[in-house]
Amino acid sequence: MLAVQSSFLFIRAGAEVTLPCDKMRDDHVNCGATEWLFSDSEGTGTVDLFVNRQLHTSVISKSKADRLRLAANCSLVIREVTAEDAGRYDCRQSDLTTQTHEDHVVYLSVVNGE
């Protein structure tokens, strides 16, 4: 079974944003079974950002990797947001005993200007 929740966020370039991973499971100690995936706004592909609390630096630019971190509640924090951060973010929480997962999808739009 796959359950999906969606959020839409608009953030000003240069700001910091926290993307929610709602309804964190009680058995997800330290976000161990949580993944964050990213699809850019052009739809050129999906990459893993975090898997088991580990940042996948081999698939994302160093400049982006330096601006990403996981919060204690498994939310994704992006510092100094840029246009390249716009797109779809999937927080996937897996239940390894039942082989199911829940996704929380966040669509991030970046706006420039004052």
XYZ file of C-alpha atoms in Angstrom:
114
model
C 0.000 0.000 0.000
C 1.241 3.434 -0.901
C -0.085 6.558 0.785
C 0.864 9.983 -0.552
C 0.422 13.452 0.957
C 1.372 16.617 -0.931
C 2.436 20.140 0.032
C 3.208 23.184 -2.092
C 5.775 25.700 -0.832
C 6.901 29.008 -2.310
C 10.190 30.366 -0.996
C 12.269 33.429 -1.798
C 15.733 32.817 -3.248
C 18.395 33.120 -0.550
C 16.088 32.092 2.296
C 16.124 28.890 4.353
C 13.268 26.409 4.054
C 12.261 23.283 5.966
C 10.434 20.677 3.913
C 8.144 18.585 6.132
C 8.132 14.820 6.335
C 4.784 14.509 8.071
C 3.686 11.691 10.342
C 7.113 10.322 11.163
C 6.715 6.711 12.203
C 7.501 5.841 15.828
C 9.857 3.053 14.745
C 11.923 5.417 12.589
C 14.614 6.111 15.142
C 16.991 8.732 13.764
C 15.214 8.632 10.376
C 16.730 5.226 9.650
C 14.097 4.096 7.135
C 13.521 7.539 5.616
C 14.647 8.634 2.159
C 14.543 12.052 0.507
C 14.406 12.095 -3.299
C 14.550 15.108 -5.612
C 13.220 15.667 -9.142
C 14.154 19.000 -10.713
C 11.510 21.264 -12.209
C 12.568 20.296 -15.759
C 11.820 16.633 -14.994
C 15.266 15.446 -16.096
C 15.392 12.692 -13.495
C 15.158 11.776 -9.837
C 18.111 11.513 -7.462
C 18.441 10.276 -3.900
C 19.398 13.089 -1.538
C 19.368 11.199 1.753
C 19.077 7.465 2.425
C 19.341 6.218 6.015
C 20.499 9.678 7.156
C 23.384 9.605 4.663
C 23.688 12.400 2.114
C 24.370 11.034 -1.377
C 27.134 13.425 -2.392
C 27.988 11.416 -5.513
C 24.749 12.396 -7.279
C 24.340 16.046 -6.267
C 26.610 19.053 -6.636
C 28.890 19.955 -3.741
C 27.335 23.430 -3.607
C 23.896 21.874 -3.074
C 25.152 19.185 -0.687
C 26.705 21.859 1.543
C 23.288 23.517 1.931
C 21.276 20.383 2.883
C 20.693 18.772 6.269
C 18.139 16.592 8.003
C 16.277 17.915 11.028
C 15.615 15.669 14.033
C 12.059 14.997 12.800
C 13.387 13.870 9.362
C 12.388 17.136 7.671
C 14.787 18.396 5.000
C 16.392 21.801 5.603
C 17.755 23.746 2.622
C 19.867 26.837 3.347
C 20.322 29.717 0.902
C 17.716 28.443 -1.559
C 18.541 28.918 -5.257
C 16.580 28.393 -8.474
C 18.229 24.952 -8.869
C 16.392 23.836 -5.705
C 12.958 24.192 -7.343
C 11.209 20.902 -8.014
C 9.613 17.899 -6.357
C 10.916 16.469 -3.097
C 9.710 13.061 -1.893
C 10.080 11.998 1.722
C 9.601 8.230 1.711
C 9.161 6.346 4.967
C 9.362 2.581 4.620
C 7.970 -0.092 6.882
C 10.467 -2.910 6.432
C 8.240 -5.498 8.117
C 5.269 -5.004 5.791
C 7.231 -3.840 2.718
C 5.047 -0.723 2.425
C 5.902 2.939 2.395
C 4.355 6.357 2.771
C 5.419 9.337 0.703
C 5.104 12.983 1.574
C 5.627 15.009 -1.605
C 6.673 18.665 -1.417
C 6.615 20.833 -4.529
C 9.062 23.690 -4.017
C 8.879 26.863 -6.092
C 11.588 29.501 -5.810
C 10.727 33.157 -6.386
C 13.249 35.909 -7.049
C 12.979 39.536 -6.133
C 12.072 41.636 -3.161
